[in-house]
Coordinates of C-alpha atoms in Angstrom, one line a residue:
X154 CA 202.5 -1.5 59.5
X155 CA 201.3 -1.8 63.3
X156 CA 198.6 0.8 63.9
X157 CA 197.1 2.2 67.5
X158 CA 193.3 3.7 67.1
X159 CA 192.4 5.7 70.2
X160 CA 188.9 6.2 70.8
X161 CA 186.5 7.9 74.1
X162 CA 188.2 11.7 74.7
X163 CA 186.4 14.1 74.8
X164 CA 185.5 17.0 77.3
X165 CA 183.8 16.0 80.3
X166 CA 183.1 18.5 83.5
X167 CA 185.3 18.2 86.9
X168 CA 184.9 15.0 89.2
X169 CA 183.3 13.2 85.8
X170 CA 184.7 9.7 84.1
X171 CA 186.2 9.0 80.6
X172 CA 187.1 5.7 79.2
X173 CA 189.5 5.6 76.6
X174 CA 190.4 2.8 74.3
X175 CA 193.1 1.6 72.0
X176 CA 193.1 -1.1 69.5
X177 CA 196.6 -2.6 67.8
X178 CA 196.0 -3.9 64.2
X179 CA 198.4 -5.7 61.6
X180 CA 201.5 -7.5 61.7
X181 CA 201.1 -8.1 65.0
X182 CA 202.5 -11.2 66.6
X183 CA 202.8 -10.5 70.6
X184 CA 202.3 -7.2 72.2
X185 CA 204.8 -6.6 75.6
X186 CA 203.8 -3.2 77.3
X187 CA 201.1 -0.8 76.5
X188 CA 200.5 2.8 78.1
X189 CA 199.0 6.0 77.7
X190 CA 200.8 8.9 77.8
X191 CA 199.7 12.6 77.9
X192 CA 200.9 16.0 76.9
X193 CA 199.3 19.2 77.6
X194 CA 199.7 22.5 75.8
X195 CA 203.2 23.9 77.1
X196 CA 204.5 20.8 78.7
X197 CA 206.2 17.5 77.7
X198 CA 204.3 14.5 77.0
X199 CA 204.4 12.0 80.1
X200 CA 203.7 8.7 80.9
X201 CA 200.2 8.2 83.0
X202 CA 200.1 4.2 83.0
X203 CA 201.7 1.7 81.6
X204 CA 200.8 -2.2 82.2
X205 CA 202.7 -5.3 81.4
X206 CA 201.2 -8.4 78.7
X207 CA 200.9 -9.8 82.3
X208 CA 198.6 -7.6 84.1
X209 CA 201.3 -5.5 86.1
X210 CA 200.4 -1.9 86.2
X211 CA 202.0 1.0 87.0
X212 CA 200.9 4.9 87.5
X213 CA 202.1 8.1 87.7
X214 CA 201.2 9.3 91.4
X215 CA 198.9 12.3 90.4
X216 CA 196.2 9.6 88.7
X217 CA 196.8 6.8 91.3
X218 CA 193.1 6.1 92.9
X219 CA 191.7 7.8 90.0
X220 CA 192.7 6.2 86.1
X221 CA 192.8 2.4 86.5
X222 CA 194.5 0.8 83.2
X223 CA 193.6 -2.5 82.2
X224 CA 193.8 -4.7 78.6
X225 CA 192.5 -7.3 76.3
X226 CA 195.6 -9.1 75.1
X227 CA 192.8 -11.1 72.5
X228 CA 192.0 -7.8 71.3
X229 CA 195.2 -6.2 71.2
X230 CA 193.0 -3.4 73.3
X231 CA 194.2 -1.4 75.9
X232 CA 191.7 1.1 78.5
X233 CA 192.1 3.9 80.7
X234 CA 189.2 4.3 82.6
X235 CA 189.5 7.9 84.2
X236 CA 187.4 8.9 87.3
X237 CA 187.9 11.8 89.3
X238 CA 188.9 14.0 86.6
X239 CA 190.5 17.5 87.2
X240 CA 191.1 20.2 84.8
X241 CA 195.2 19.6 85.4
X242 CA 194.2 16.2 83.4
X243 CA 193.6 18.1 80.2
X244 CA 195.8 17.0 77.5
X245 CA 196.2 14.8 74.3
X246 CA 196.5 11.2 75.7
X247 CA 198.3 9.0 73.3
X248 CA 198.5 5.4 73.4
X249 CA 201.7 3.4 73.2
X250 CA 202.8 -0.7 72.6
X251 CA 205.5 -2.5 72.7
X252 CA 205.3 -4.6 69.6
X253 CA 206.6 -7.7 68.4
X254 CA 205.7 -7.9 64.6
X255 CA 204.9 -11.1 62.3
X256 CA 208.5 -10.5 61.4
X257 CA 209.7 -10.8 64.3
X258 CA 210.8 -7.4 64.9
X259 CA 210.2 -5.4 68.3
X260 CA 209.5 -1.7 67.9
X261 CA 207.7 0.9 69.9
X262 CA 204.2 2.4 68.1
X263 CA 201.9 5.3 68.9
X264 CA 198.4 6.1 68.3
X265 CA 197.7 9.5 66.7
X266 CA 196.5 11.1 70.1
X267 CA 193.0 11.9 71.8
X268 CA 192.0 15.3 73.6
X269 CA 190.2 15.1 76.8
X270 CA 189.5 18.2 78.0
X271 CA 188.3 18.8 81.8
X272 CA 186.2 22.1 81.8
X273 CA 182.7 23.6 83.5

């Protein structure tokens, strides 16, 4: 079974930086896109940035110039580093792959979620 491990939230103070991190384990034979999504209290979960196994990004437009995604396709790892934070970026960020499996099976995966909180 495919699993995502998020690591860096936490709660940072306006205009601060965050890095996040997620790592794909087992059964993993390729990995197509990976994202982060967020979801705050009240509100649905949506996406933030999502990048290609090529290096093709895409943002939503409130983070663009802020959260810059990037990956390690040796590590199965994928980053959000977040600058510029605002308190309207509170929320669980979850990671998300595309992922092909050793059986050859393509399915969609989610880590278990990380809270960043944006507070003085």
């Amino acid at each position: 079974q495919v699993q995502l491990v998020e690591s860096g939230g936490g709660l940072v103070q306006p205009g601060g930086s965050l890095r996040l991190s997620c790592a794909a384990s087992r059964s993993i034979f390729s990995i197509n896109v990976m994202g982060w999504y967020r979801q705050a209290p009240g509100k649905q979960r949506e996406l933030v940035a999502v990048i290609t196994s090529g290096g093709t990004t895409n943002y939503v437009r409130s983070v663009k110039g802020r959260f810059t995604i990037s990956r390690d396709n040796a590590k199965n790892t994928v980053y959000l580093q977040m600058s510029s934070l605002k308190p309207e970026d509170t929320a669980v960020y979850y990671c998300y792959a595309d992922v092909i499996t050793t059986t050859h099976t393509l399915a969609g995966y989610w880590g278990q979620g990380t809270q960043v909180t944006v507070s003085s």
